[in-house]
Structures are given as structure tokens and as C-alpha cells.
Tab-separated table of C-alpha atoms in Angstrom:
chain	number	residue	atom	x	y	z
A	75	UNK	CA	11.007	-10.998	-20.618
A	76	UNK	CA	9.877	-13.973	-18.662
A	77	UNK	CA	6.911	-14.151	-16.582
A	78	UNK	CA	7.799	-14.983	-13.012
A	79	UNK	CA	3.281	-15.435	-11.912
A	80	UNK	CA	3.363	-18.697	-11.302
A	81	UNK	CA	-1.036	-19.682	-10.989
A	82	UNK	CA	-2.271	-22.913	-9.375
A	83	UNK	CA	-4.867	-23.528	-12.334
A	84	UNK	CA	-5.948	-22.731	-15.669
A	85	UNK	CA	-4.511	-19.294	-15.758
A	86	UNK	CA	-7.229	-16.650	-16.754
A	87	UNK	CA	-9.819	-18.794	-16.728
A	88	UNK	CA	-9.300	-19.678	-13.360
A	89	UNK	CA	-12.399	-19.322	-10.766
A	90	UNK	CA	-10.676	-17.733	-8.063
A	91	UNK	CA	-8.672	-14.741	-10.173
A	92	UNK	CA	-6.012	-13.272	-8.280
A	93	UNK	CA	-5.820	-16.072	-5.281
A	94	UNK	CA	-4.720	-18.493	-8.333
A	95	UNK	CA	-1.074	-17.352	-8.273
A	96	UNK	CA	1.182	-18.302	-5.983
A	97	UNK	CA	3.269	-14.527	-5.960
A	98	UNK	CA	0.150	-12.907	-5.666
A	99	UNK	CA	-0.793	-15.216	-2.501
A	100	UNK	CA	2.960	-15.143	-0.443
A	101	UNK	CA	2.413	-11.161	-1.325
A	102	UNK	CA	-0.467	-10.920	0.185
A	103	UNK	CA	-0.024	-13.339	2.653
A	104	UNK	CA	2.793	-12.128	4.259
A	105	UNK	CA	1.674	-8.669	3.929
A	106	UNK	CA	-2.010	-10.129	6.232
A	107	UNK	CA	0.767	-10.879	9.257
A	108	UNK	CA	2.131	-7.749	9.274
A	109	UNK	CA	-1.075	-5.961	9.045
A	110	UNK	CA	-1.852	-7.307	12.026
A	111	UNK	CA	1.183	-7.000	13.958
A	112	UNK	CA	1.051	-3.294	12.718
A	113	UNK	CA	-2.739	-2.771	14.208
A	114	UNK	CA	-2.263	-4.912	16.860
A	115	UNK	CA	0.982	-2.107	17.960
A	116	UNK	CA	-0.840	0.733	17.611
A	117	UNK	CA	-3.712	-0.389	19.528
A	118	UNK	CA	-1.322	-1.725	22.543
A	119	UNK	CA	0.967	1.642	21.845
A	120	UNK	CA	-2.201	3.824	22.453
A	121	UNK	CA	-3.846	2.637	25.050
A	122	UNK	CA	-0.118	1.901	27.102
A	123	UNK	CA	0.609	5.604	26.929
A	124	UNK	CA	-3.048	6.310	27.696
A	125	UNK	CA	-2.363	4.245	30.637
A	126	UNK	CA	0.702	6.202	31.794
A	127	UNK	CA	-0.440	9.630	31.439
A	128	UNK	CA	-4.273	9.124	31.934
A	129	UNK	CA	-4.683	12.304	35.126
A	130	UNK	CA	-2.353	13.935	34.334
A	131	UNK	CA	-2.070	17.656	33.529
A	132	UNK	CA	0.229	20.387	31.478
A	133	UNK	CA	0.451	23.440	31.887
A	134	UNK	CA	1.746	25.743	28.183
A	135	UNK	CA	1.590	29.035	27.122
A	136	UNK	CA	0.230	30.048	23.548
A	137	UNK	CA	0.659	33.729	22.158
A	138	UNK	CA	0.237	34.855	25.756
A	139	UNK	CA	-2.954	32.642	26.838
A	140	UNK	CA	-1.879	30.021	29.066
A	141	UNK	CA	-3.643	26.656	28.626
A	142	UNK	CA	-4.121	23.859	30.825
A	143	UNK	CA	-3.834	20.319	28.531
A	144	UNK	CA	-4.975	16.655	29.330
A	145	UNK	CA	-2.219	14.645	29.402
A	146	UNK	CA	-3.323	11.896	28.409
A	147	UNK	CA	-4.299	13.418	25.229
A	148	UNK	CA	-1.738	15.359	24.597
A	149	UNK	CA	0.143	12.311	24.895
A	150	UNK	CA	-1.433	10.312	22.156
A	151	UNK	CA	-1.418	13.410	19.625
A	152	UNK	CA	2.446	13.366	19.993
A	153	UNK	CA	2.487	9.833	18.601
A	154	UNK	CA	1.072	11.084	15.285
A	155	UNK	CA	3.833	13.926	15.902
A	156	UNK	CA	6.533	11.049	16.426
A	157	UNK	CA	5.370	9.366	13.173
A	158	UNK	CA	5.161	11.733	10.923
A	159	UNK	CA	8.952	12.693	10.434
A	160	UNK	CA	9.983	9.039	9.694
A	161	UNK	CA	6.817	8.658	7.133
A	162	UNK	CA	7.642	11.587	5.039
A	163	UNK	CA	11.697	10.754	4.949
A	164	UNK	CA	11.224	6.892	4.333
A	165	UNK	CA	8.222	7.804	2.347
A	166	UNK	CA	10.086	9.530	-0.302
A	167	UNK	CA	13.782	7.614	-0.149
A	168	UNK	CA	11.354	4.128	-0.432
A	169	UNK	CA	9.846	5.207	-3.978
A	170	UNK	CA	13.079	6.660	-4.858
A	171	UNK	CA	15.141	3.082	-4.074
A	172	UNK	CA	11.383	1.073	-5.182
A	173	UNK	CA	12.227	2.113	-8.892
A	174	UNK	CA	15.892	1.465	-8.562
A	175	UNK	CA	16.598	-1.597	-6.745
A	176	UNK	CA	14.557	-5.205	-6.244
A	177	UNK	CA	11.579	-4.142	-4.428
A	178	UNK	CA	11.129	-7.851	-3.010
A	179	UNK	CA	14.540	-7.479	-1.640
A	180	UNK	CA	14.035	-4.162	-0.377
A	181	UNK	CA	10.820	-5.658	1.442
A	182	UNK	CA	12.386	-8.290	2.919
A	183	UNK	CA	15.501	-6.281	4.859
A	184	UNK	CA	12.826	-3.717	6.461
A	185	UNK	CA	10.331	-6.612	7.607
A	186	UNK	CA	13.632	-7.697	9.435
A	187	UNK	CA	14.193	-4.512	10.908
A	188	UNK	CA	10.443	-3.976	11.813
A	189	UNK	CA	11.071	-7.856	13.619
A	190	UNK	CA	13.996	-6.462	15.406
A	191	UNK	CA	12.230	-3.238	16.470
A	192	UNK	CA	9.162	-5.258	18.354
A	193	UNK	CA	11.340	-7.939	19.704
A	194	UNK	CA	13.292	-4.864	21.682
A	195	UNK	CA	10.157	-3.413	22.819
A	196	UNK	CA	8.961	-6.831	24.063
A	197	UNK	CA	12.080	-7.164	26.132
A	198	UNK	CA	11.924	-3.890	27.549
A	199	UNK	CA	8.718	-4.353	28.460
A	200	UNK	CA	8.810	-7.531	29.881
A	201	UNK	CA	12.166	-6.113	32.027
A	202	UNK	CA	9.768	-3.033	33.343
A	203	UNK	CA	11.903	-0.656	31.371
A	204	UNK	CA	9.561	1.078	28.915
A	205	UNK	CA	8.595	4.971	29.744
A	206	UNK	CA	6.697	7.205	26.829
A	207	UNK	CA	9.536	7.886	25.192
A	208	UNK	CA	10.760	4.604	24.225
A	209	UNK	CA	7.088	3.962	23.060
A	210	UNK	CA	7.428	7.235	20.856
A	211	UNK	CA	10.558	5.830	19.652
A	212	UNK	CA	9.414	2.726	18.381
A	213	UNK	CA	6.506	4.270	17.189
A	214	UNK	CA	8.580	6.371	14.928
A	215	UNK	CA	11.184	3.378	13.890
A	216	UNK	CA	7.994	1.255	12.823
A	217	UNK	CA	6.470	4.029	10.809
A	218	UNK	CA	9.411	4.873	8.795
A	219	UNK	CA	10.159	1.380	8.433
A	220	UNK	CA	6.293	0.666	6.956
A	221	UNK	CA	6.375	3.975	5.198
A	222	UNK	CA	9.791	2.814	3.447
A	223	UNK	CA	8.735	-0.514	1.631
A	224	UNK	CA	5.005	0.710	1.023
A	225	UNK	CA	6.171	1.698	-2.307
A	226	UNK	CA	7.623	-1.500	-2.727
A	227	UNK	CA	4.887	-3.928	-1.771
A	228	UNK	CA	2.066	-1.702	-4.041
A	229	UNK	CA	3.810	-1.371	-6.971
A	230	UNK	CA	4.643	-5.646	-6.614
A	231	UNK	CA	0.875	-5.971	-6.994
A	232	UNK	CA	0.370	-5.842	-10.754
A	233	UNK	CA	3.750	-7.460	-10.877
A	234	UNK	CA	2.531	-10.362	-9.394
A	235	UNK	CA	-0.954	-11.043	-11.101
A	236	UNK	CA	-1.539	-10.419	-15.062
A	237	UNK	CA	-3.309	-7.088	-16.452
A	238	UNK	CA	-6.695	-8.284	-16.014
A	239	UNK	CA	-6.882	-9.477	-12.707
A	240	UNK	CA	-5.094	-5.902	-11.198
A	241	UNK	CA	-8.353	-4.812	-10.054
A	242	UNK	CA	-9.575	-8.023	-8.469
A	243	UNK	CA	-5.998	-8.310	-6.648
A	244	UNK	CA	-6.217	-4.846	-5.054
A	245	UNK	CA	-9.739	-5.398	-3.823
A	246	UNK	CA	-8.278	-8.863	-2.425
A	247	UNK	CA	-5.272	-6.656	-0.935
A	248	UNK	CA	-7.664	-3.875	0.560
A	249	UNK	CA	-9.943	-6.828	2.038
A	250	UNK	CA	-6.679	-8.423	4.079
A	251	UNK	CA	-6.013	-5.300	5.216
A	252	UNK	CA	-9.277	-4.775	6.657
A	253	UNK	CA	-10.146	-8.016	7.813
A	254	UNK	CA	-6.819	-7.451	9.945
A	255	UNK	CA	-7.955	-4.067	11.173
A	256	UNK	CA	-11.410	-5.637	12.488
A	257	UNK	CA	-9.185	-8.447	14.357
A	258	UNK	CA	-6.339	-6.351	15.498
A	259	UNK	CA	-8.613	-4.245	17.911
A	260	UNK	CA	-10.292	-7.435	19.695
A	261	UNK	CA	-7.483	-9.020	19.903
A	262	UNK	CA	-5.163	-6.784	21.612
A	263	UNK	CA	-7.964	-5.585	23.677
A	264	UNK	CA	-8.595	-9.319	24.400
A	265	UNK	CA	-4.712	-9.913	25.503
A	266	UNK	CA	-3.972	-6.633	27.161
A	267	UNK	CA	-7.198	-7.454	29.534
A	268	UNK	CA	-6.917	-11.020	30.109
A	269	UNK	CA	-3.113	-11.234	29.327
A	270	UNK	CA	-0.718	-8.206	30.038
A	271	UNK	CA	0.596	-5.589	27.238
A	272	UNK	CA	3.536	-7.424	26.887
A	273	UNK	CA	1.097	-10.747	25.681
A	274	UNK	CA	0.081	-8.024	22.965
A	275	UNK	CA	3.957	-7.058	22.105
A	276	UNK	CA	4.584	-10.786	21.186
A	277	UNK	CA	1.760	-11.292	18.703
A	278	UNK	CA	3.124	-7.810	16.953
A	279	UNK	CA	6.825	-9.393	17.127
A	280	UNK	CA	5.597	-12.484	15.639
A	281	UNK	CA	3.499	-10.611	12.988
A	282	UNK	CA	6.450	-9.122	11.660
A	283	UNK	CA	8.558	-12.419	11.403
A	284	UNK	CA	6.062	-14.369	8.885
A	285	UNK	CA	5.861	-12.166	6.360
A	286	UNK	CA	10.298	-12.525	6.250
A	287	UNK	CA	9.735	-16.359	5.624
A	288	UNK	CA	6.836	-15.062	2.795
A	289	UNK	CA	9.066	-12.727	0.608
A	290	UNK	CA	12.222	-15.073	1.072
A	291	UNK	CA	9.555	-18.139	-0.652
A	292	UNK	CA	8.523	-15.796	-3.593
A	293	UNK	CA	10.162	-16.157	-7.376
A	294	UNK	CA	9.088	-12.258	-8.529
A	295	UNK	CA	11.791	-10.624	-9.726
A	296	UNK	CA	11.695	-7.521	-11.630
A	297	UNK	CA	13.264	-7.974	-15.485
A	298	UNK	CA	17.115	-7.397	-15.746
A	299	UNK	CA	15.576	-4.903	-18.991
A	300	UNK	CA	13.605	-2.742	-17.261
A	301	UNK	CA	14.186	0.701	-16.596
A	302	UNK	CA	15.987	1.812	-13.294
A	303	UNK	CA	15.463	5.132	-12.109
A	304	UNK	CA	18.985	7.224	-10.316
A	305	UNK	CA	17.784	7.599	-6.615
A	306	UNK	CA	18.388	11.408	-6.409
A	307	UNK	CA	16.349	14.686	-6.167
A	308	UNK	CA	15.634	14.630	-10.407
A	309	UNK	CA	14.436	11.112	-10.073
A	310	UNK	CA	12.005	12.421	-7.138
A	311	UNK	CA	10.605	15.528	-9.054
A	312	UNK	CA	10.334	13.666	-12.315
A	313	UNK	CA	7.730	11.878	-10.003
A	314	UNK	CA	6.228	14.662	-9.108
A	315	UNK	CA	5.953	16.443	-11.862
A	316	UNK	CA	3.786	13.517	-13.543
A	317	UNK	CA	1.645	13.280	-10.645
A	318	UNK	CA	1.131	17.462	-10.555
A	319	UNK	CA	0.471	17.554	-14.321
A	320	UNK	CA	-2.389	14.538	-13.816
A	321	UNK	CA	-5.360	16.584	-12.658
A	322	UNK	CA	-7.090	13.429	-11.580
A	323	UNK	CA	-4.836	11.455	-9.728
A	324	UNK	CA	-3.746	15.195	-7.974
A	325	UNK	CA	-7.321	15.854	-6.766
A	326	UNK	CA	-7.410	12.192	-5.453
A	327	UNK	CA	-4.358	12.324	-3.782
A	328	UNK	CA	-5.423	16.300	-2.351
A	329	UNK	CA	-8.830	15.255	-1.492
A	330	UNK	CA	-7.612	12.004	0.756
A	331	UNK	CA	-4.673	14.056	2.663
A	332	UNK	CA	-7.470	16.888	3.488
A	333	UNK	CA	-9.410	14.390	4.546
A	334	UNK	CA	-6.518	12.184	6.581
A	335	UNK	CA	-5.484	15.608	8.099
A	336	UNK	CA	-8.947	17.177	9.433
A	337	UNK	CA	-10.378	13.787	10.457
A	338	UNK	CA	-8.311	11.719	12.900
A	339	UNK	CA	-11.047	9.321	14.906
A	340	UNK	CA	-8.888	6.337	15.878
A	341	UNK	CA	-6.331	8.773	17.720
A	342	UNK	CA	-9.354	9.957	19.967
A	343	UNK	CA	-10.970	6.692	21.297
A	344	UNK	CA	-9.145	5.803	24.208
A	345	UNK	CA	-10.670	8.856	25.193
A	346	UNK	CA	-14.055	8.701	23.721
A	347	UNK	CA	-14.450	5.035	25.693
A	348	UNK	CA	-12.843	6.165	28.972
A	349	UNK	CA	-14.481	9.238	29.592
A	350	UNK	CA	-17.006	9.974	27.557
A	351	UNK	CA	-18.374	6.235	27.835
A	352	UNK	CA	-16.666	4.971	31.065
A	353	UNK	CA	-16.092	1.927	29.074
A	354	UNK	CA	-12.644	0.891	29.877
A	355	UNK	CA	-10.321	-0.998	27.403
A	356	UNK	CA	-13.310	-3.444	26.188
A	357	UNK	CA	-15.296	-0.138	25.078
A	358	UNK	CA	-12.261	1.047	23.196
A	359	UNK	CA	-12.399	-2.361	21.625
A	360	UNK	CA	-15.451	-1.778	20.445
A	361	UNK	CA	-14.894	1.693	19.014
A	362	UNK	CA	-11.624	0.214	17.547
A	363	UNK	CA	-13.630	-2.350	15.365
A	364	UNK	CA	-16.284	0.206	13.741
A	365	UNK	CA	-14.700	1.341	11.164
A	366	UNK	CA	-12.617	-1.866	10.376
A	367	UNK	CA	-16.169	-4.049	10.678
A	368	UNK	CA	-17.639	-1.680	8.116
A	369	UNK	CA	-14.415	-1.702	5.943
A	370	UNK	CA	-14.098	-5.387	6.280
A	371	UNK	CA	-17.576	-6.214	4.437
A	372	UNK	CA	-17.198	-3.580	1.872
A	373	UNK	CA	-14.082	-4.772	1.014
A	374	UNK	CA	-15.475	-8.453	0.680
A	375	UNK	CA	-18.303	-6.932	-1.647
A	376	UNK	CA	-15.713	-5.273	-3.349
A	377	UNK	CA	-13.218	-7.954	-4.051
A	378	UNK	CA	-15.833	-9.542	-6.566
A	379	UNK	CA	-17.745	-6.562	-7.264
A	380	UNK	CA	-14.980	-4.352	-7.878
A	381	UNK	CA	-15.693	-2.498	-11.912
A	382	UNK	CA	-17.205	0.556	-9.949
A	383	UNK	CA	-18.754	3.045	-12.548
A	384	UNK	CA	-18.525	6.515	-11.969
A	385	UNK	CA	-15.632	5.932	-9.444
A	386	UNK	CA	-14.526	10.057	-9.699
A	387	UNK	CA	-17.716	11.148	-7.648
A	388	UNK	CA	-17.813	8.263	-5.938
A	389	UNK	CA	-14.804	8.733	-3.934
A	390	UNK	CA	-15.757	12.273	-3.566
A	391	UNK	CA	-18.982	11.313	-1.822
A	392	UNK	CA	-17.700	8.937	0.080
A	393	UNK	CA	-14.962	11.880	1.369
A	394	UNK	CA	-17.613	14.084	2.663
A	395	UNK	CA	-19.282	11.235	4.221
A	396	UNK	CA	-16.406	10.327	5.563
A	397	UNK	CA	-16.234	13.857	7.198
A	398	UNK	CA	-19.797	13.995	8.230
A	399	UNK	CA	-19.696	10.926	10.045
A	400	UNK	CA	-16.592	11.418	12.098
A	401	UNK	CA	-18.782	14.876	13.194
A	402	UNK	CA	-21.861	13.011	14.759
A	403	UNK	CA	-19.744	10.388	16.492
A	404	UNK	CA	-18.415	13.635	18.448
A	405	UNK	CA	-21.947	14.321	18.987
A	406	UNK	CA	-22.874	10.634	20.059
A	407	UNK	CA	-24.134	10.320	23.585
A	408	UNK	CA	-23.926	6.228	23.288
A	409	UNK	CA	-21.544	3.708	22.362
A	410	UNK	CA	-23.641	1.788	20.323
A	411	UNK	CA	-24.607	4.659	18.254
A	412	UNK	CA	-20.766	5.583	18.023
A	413	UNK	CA	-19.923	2.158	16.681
A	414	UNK	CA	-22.874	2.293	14.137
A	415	UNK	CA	-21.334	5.766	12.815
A	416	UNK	CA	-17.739	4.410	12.549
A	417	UNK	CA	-19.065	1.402	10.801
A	418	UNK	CA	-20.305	3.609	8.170
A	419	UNK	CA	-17.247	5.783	8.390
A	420	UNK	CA	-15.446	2.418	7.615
A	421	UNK	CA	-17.654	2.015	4.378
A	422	UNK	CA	-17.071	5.191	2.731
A	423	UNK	CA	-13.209	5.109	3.471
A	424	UNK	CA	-13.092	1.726	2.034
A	425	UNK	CA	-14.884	2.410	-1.405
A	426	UNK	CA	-12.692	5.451	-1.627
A	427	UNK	CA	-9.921	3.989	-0.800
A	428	UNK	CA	-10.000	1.492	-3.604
A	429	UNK	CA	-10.606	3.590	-5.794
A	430	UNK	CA	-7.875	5.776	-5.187
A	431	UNK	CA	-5.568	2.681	-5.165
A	432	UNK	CA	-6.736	1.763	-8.428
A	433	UNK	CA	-6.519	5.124	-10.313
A	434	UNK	CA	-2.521	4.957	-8.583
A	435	UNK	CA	-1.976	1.706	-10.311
A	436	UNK	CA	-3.807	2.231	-13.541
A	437	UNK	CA	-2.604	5.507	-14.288
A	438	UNK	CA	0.946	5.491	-13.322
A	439	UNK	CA	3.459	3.637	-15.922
A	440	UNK	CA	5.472	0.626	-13.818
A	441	UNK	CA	9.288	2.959	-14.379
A	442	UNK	CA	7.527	5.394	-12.519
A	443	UNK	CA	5.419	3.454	-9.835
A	444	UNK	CA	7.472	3.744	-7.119
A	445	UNK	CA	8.068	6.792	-7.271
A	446	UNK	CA	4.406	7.774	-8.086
A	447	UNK	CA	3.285	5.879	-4.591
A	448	UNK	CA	5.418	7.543	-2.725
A	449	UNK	CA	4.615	11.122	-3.284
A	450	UNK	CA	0.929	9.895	-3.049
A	451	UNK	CA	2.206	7.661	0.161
A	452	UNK	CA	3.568	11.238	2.038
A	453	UNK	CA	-0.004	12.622	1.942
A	454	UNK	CA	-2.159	9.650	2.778
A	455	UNK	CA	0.189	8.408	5.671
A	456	UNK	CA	1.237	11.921	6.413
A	457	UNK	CA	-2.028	13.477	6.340
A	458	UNK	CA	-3.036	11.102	9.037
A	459	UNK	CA	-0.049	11.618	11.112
A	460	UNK	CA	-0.690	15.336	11.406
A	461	UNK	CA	-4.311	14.950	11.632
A	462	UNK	CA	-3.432	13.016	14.857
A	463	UNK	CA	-1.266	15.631	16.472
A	464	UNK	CA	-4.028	18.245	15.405
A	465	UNK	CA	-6.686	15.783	17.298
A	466	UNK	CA	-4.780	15.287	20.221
A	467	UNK	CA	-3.650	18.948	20.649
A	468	UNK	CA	-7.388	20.081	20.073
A	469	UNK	CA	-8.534	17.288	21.872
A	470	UNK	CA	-6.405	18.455	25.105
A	471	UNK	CA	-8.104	22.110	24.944
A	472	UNK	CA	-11.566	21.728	24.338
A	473	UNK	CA	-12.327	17.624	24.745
A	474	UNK	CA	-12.773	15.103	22.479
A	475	UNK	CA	-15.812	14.710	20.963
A	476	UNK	CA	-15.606	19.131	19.668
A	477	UNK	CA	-12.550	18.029	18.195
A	478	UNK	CA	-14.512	14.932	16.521
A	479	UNK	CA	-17.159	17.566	15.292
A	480	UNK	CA	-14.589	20.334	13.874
A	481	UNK	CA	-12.638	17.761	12.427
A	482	UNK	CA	-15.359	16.739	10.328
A	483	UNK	CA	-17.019	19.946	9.093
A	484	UNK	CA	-13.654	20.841	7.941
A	485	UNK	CA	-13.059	17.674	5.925
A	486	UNK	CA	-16.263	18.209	3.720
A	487	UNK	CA	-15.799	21.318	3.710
A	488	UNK	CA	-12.042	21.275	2.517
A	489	UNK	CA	-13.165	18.172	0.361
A	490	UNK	CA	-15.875	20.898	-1.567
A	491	UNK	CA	-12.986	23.590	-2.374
A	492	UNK	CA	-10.705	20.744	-3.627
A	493	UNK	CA	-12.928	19.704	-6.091
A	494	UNK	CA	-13.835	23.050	-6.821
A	495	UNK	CA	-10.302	23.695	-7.874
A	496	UNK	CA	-9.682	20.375	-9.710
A	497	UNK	CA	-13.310	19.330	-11.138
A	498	UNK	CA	-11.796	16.413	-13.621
A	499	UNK	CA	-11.857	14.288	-10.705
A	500	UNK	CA	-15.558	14.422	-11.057
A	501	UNK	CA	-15.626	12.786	-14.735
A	502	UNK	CA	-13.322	10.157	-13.980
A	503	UNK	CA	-14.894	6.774	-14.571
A	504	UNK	CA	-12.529	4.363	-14.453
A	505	UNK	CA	-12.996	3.159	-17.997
A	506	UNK	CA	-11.304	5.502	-19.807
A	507	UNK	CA	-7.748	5.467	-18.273
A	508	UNK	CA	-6.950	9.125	-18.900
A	509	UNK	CA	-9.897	11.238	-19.477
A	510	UNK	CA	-8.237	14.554	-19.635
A	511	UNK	CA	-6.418	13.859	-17.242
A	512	UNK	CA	-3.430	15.531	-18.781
A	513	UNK	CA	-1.082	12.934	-17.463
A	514	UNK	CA	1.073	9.978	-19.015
A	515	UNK	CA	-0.736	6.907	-20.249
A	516	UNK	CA	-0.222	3.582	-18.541
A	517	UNK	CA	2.646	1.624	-19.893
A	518	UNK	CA	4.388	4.985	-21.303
A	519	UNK	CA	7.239	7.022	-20.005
């Protein structure tokens, strides 16, 4: 089969690794843009039904006890709600077409659609037009949308760079990402106060257009020869059967989605800035960047010094510190403090993060990748989406910052009994690509 990595350079002994070829860079690129068109939405999403629901009050009734919830944070939980749907039914129909069809292709029509999407909601809010619901609508077309050409664009990654640069172009990938999560939040904060919501809308439709003119320049195509899976319900469960029968990518997967689903912090701070700082939309700014500032310079450390030993109880650590940390920012009494928490929040999801990417891509044969990333995909995007509903429901009856605290006992606690039950995660190395793992070998099946 021919080798569609083009590289700018000497090839392997290039200086720059990854960044040398040209798919790699249009792949990661394109997907920068729409990182931060996708931050950028969520920010000006949150803080525009904040806006329209902030003093208000509902009344419901639960097993006979009647509760009186904040609106405004019932509000923002119901986002997560609205999301979570679309990312579990994309989720699982995107691995299932990901391993049948041209994933480049498949990434290019839903980048259109996700265009189309924001360049309604800009008109209808620029005509006056736009209520909660049509902000929970969007919400949900943009997750399903995301959640349906994730598989796609992760397994393209060791596509588009050769065997021994995988790890290097992941760290490079996780690094965008974050660099776009630190500059989303200032940004839209930045337009929304000086500019209007709808200024914010038009970087986000924007965002989503440049990564079409990316995918349409790139030359990866997958090999007429290689296998194509039947999209269908015995393609789906020969998925996840191979990720069930590998004990260590399970407990990553497990571990992350009790994690996603106990600790929701970025749900909360419109909240957290407005009335437990009286900060306004600069103070949610702030908050917004934490954890992205402390993901952005692990990820930089990480893109060159990324042959982590030990990387099972790594991640694990990082988990409960995860947990921990997202507990005392619900006890913070200042901002400053709060920011300094998330920041190290932002570390310890990075370093797991990467390495659960990396044990995804390593241990997961290419036929199956899609697939694989998807069933992974439902619990690390759906996770958070019900962790926000949980947040903002909790949130509404007994305030923000108790939420922030239960949240995060439960995650390390959770976190504990997973690995408990599943204790090869805590001899995983990342050296040995299968150590008892129990699961396929990479480049099998």
C-alpha cells in the first residue's frame, strides 16, 4: 500500500517529528479552528442562558418533597441534559461508519454541518430571535455533530504520521486542544463584554469553516485493501467485546467516565463568579482559563517529554487529584485561590488524559479503531454530559460550591473501587503494549 504522509524534511530524522508532515499539520490544523469555535460556543452558550434565567425560580416536586430550584442553574445543567442524547447516538453510529467509510470524508460533511449550525444561530441572534430553547437545540446539533467525526479525526492520527512519531503527534494534538481551551475563555469573555454575544457567535461560525478548507487540502486516504467493517449492531459489539475483554484499556475508560460524571466544574462557574465571587463575566473568564492554563503547559511539557513511565498509576493519581481538587475549589472563599486549584485540576486531567489517548491508540488494531474510540468516546463525552446535569440539578438545591465538594469526594472515591475491581491498570507501563491485558495486540484482528 502506498504511503499518503507526505513530511517537509528528512523524514525520521527530522527535528520537529510530527509537525514535519504536511497530513499531520492540515489535521491538526484544522482540527485547532474548530477547537476554538467549539470552546468559544460553549462559553457564549453558558453564560447567554445564564443571562436569561439568572433570578429566576422553579418550583418541582420530588417523591413528595417539594423543592424550590435556581433557575439559572437549573438551566445550565439541562445543557449537559441536551447534549448527552446526540453524543451517545452520533457517538456510536460515528465509530460504526469511521471503520467503514473514508473518515476524511466523513470529517469534512459534519464540519459543514457544524458551519451551517453556527451560521443559523448567528442570524437568529443577530434578528433578536434566540430564547433557551433554540440555544439547547444547537447545543445538542453541535454535540452530536462533534461526537460523530471524533472517531474519525483520532483514529486519522497514526494515519497521518509514521509508527514512531504516534506518541509525539498526540501530545502535539492534546497541546492544540488546550492551547485553544486557555484562549477560548478570554476571548469570548473579551467579545461578549466589549462586543455583544453575537461578536462571539461569528468567531464560532468562522471556526468551523477553516477546518472545511483543511480536510478538502489533505491527500490521506485510507488503502482500497484495508478492512471495512458492516455498520450494524455485530460490527458495534465486536467493538465492545475487545474493549470489555482488555482489562486495561476497560479500567481507563471506567475510571475517566466516573470521573467525567461526579466532577463537572466548568458547568458551575458562571455561578461560582457571579455569586459566590460577584465577579461578573471577566471573573468567569478567569475561572474559565484555570484549568485550560494548567493543561496548556503540561501539554507543551508533554509534547517533547511524552515516554511517561509508569503511565497505569499515573493516570490513576492524577484521577483522584483530579477529584480532590474540584472539592476545595467548592471550598474556596477567593478567586485567586479558585484559579490556582483549577490550574492544577488542568494538570492532572491533562497527564491523564494523554495517557489514556495513547493506551486507545496503541492498543487498539487500526480495523477496529473506530469502533474502539467510540465506545471509549460515549463514556468520556457522556460522562461529562451527565456529570453536568447532575451539577446543575445539585447545584439548584443546595448551591454550588457543596455540589463542587460532593462531586469530588465521589470521584476519588469511585476512582478507588474502580481500581479495586480492575488492578491491571496499575501495572501498565506503557512499554509493554499488552501486559496482561487480555486484549488483542496492536496491528492484529
Amino acid at each position: 500500500m502506498s504511503d499518503h504522509r507526505s513530511v517537509t524534511g528528512p523524514g525520521d530524522a527530522a527535528r520537529f517529528g510530527a509537525l514535519n508532515f504536511r497530513e499531520f499539520r492540515l489535521l491538526c490544523g484544522g482540527q485547532f479552528a474548530a477547537d476554538i469555535a467549539i470552546n468559544v460556543q460553549l462559553f457564549a452558550i453558558n453564560w447567554h442562558v445564564f443571562e436569561l434565567l439568572q433570578g429566576s425560580t422553579a418550583a418541582v416536586s420530588i417523591l413528595g418533597f417539594e423543592f424550590t430550584l435556581n433557575g439559572a442553574a437549573a438551566g445550565l445543567g439541562g445543557i449537559g441534559l441536551m447534549r448527552l442524547l446526540p453524543t451517545l447516538v452520533f457517538g456510536v453510529l460515528g465509530g460504526l461508519c469511521a471503520d467503514a467509510y473514508d473518515r476524511r470524508r466523513l470529517m469534512l460533511w459534519t464540519r459543514i454541518a457544524g458551519a451551517a449550525v453556527v451560521a443559523w444561530l448567528l442570524a437568529a441572534h443577530a434578528a433578536g430571535s434566540v430564547g433557551v430553547g433554540a440555544l439547547y437545540l444547537v447545543s445538542a446539533l453541535t454535540a452530536g455533530l462533534h461526537a460523530f467525526d471524533t472517531p474519525s479525526r483520532q483514529a486519522l492520527v497514526p494515519s497521518s504520521v509514521p509508527p514512531r512519531h504516534l506518541s509525539h503527534a498526540i501530545g502535539l494534538f492534546n497541546l492544540a486542544w488546550r492551547i485553544s481551551a486557555v484562549l477560548s475563555p478570554v476571548l469570548a469573555a473579551a467579545l461578549i463584554a466589549s462586543l455583544s454575544l453575537t461578536a462571539a457567535y461569528g468567531v464560532v461560525a468562522v471556526g468551523f469553516a477553516l477546518p472545511v478548507w483543511c480536510l478538502a487540502a489533505m491527500r490521506l486516504k485510507q488503502a482500497e485493501d484495508a478492512p471495512r467493517a458492516t455498520p450494524g449492531v455485530a460490527a458495534f459489539l465486536e467493538g465492545f467485546t475487545f474493549v470489555h475483554g482488555h482489562k486495561v484499556l476497560w479500567a481507563s475508560i471506567l475510571t475517566d467516565f466516573i470521573a467525567a460524571c461526579f466532577t463537572s466544574i466548568s458547568v458551575l462557574l458562571p455561578i461560582l463568579a457571579q455569586v459566590v465571587f460577584d465577579a461578573g463575566v471577566s471573573g468567569y473568564g478567569l475561572l474559565a482559563a484555570g484549568m485550560p492554563v494548567g493543561a496548556c503547559v503540561t501539554s507543551l511539557a508533554l509534547a517533547y517529554w511524552h515516554r511517561l513511565r509508569k503511565q497505569g498509576p499515573v493516570m490513576v493519581w492524577c484521577l483522584a487529584i483530579y477529584g480532590a481538587g474540584a472539592a476545595l475549589v467548592g471550598m474556596s472563599h477567593s478567586i485567586y485561590l479558585s484559579f490556582a486549584l483549577l490550574t492544577l485540576v488542568g494538570v492532572a486531567d491533562t497527564i491523564s488524559s494523554m495517557i489514556r489517548s495513547l493506551m486507545r491508540q496503541m492498543l487498539t488494531p487500526d480495523a477496529l479503531r473506530g469502533r474502539v474510540l467510540s465506545i471509549a468516546m460515549l463514556f468520556f463525552r457522556g460522562g461529562p454530559r451527565i456529570g453536568e446535569m447532575q451539577a446543575g440539578l445539585i447545584a439548584a438545591m443546595i448551591g454550588a460550591p457543596l455540589a463542587l465538594v460532593i462531586g469530588g469526594v465521589a470521584t476519588v472515591l469511585g476512582v478507588g473501587l474502580a481500581v479495586w475491581r480492575l488492578p491491571q491498570i496499575m501495572k501498565y507501563d506503557g512499554q509493554d503494549p499488552d501486559p496482561a491485558g487480555g486484549g488483542a495486540k496492536p496491528g492484529t484482528g
